[in-house]
């Protein structure tokens, strides 16, 4: 029960910020506008550059109705294009793979250079007067940063070096650029709105209750701080007390051994970084991963991600990475379980947006971004039409 003093203070304080209204988490027009106004004009990871090491290697990224392909050219450069044939729109490439020197559409066989120019098509004479130079694959703005290929589908987001600023120095000791994929890119479909999954990642307030394993192993700092606009960070500090679970205990015991090149403070911590609107980067002493939360329609999303490590080997490192993957699989299942419960609760007529704590400041920043780009998100109920 509150003491009278606390109650008096609470009534004089400014009203607490509120989460987004429930309708925004399942509305088709919201999803469409979120893709157009928030996700397309932001930096999205396609792949790590080591995933496409040789000329002709490619990786694709699907985002809503869009698809992008990043291709390694014959000079070693990486370029990105809309993955859409200039003839009659066929999707050209899927997943990841290798083009044999040229990119050929699977429909009628239009063929493009790795640099996007249209080279030719079957029955060329059936297109009299066609100017090949007018039908190159459409380029997409791409940047290499921290060893990853990022693309921005629209708008003018500032260069990534400017977005991250000095903050990127946090990653320097880990040498992301020298890492290689430890596994194929994964895609997990969750029956929750992409914003529910992102809200969940943007705070550690849920860790002690929602992730008992993480809490056995780590003291979370809880402070998901927005150090720069759009960028959040929190740390889990490894406890000295061994966990009661064997996998966690072994990880605690051996992880320091495989991270001797890292500064001592980094050997016993897990770092969780976010870049609004939809990117998470987890940094462990033994490996790192990224994931993106991509809308798959209202109330549905796909988690796309991958795990990367320095190309070292050794029995202890293999064991530590195995344990890390095992622990993080549980965390992922717990997050999905929690997010599904939120999505179900949001459908209840009884729910009104609840207050956000100061430990949820990154969630607030995310919601404020949504409110700024889609002003209807401020309304308590869905409007009959959007501006
Ligand atoms: S749609 Fe690609 S060649 Fe026809
Ligand atoms: Fe979580």
XYZ file of C-alpha atoms and ligand atoms in Angstrom, residues 200-201 203-204 206-207 210-211 214 331-332 334-336 338-339, ligand 2:
17
model
C 9.687 -6.380 -26.064
C 13.261 -6.059 -27.229
C 13.308 -2.970 -22.515
C 14.965 -5.271 -19.958
C 10.816 -7.978 -18.225
C 14.054 -9.948 -17.807
C 10.198 -13.281 -18.228
C 13.665 -14.831 -18.611
C 19.014 -14.989 -18.086
C 15.197 -16.764 -24.447
C 13.713 -16.533 -27.939
C 10.201 -17.034 -23.848
C 10.005 -13.768 -25.774
C 7.644 -15.274 -28.336
C 5.317 -13.242 -23.839
C 4.677 -11.356 -27.074
Fe 13.084 -10.750 -23.731
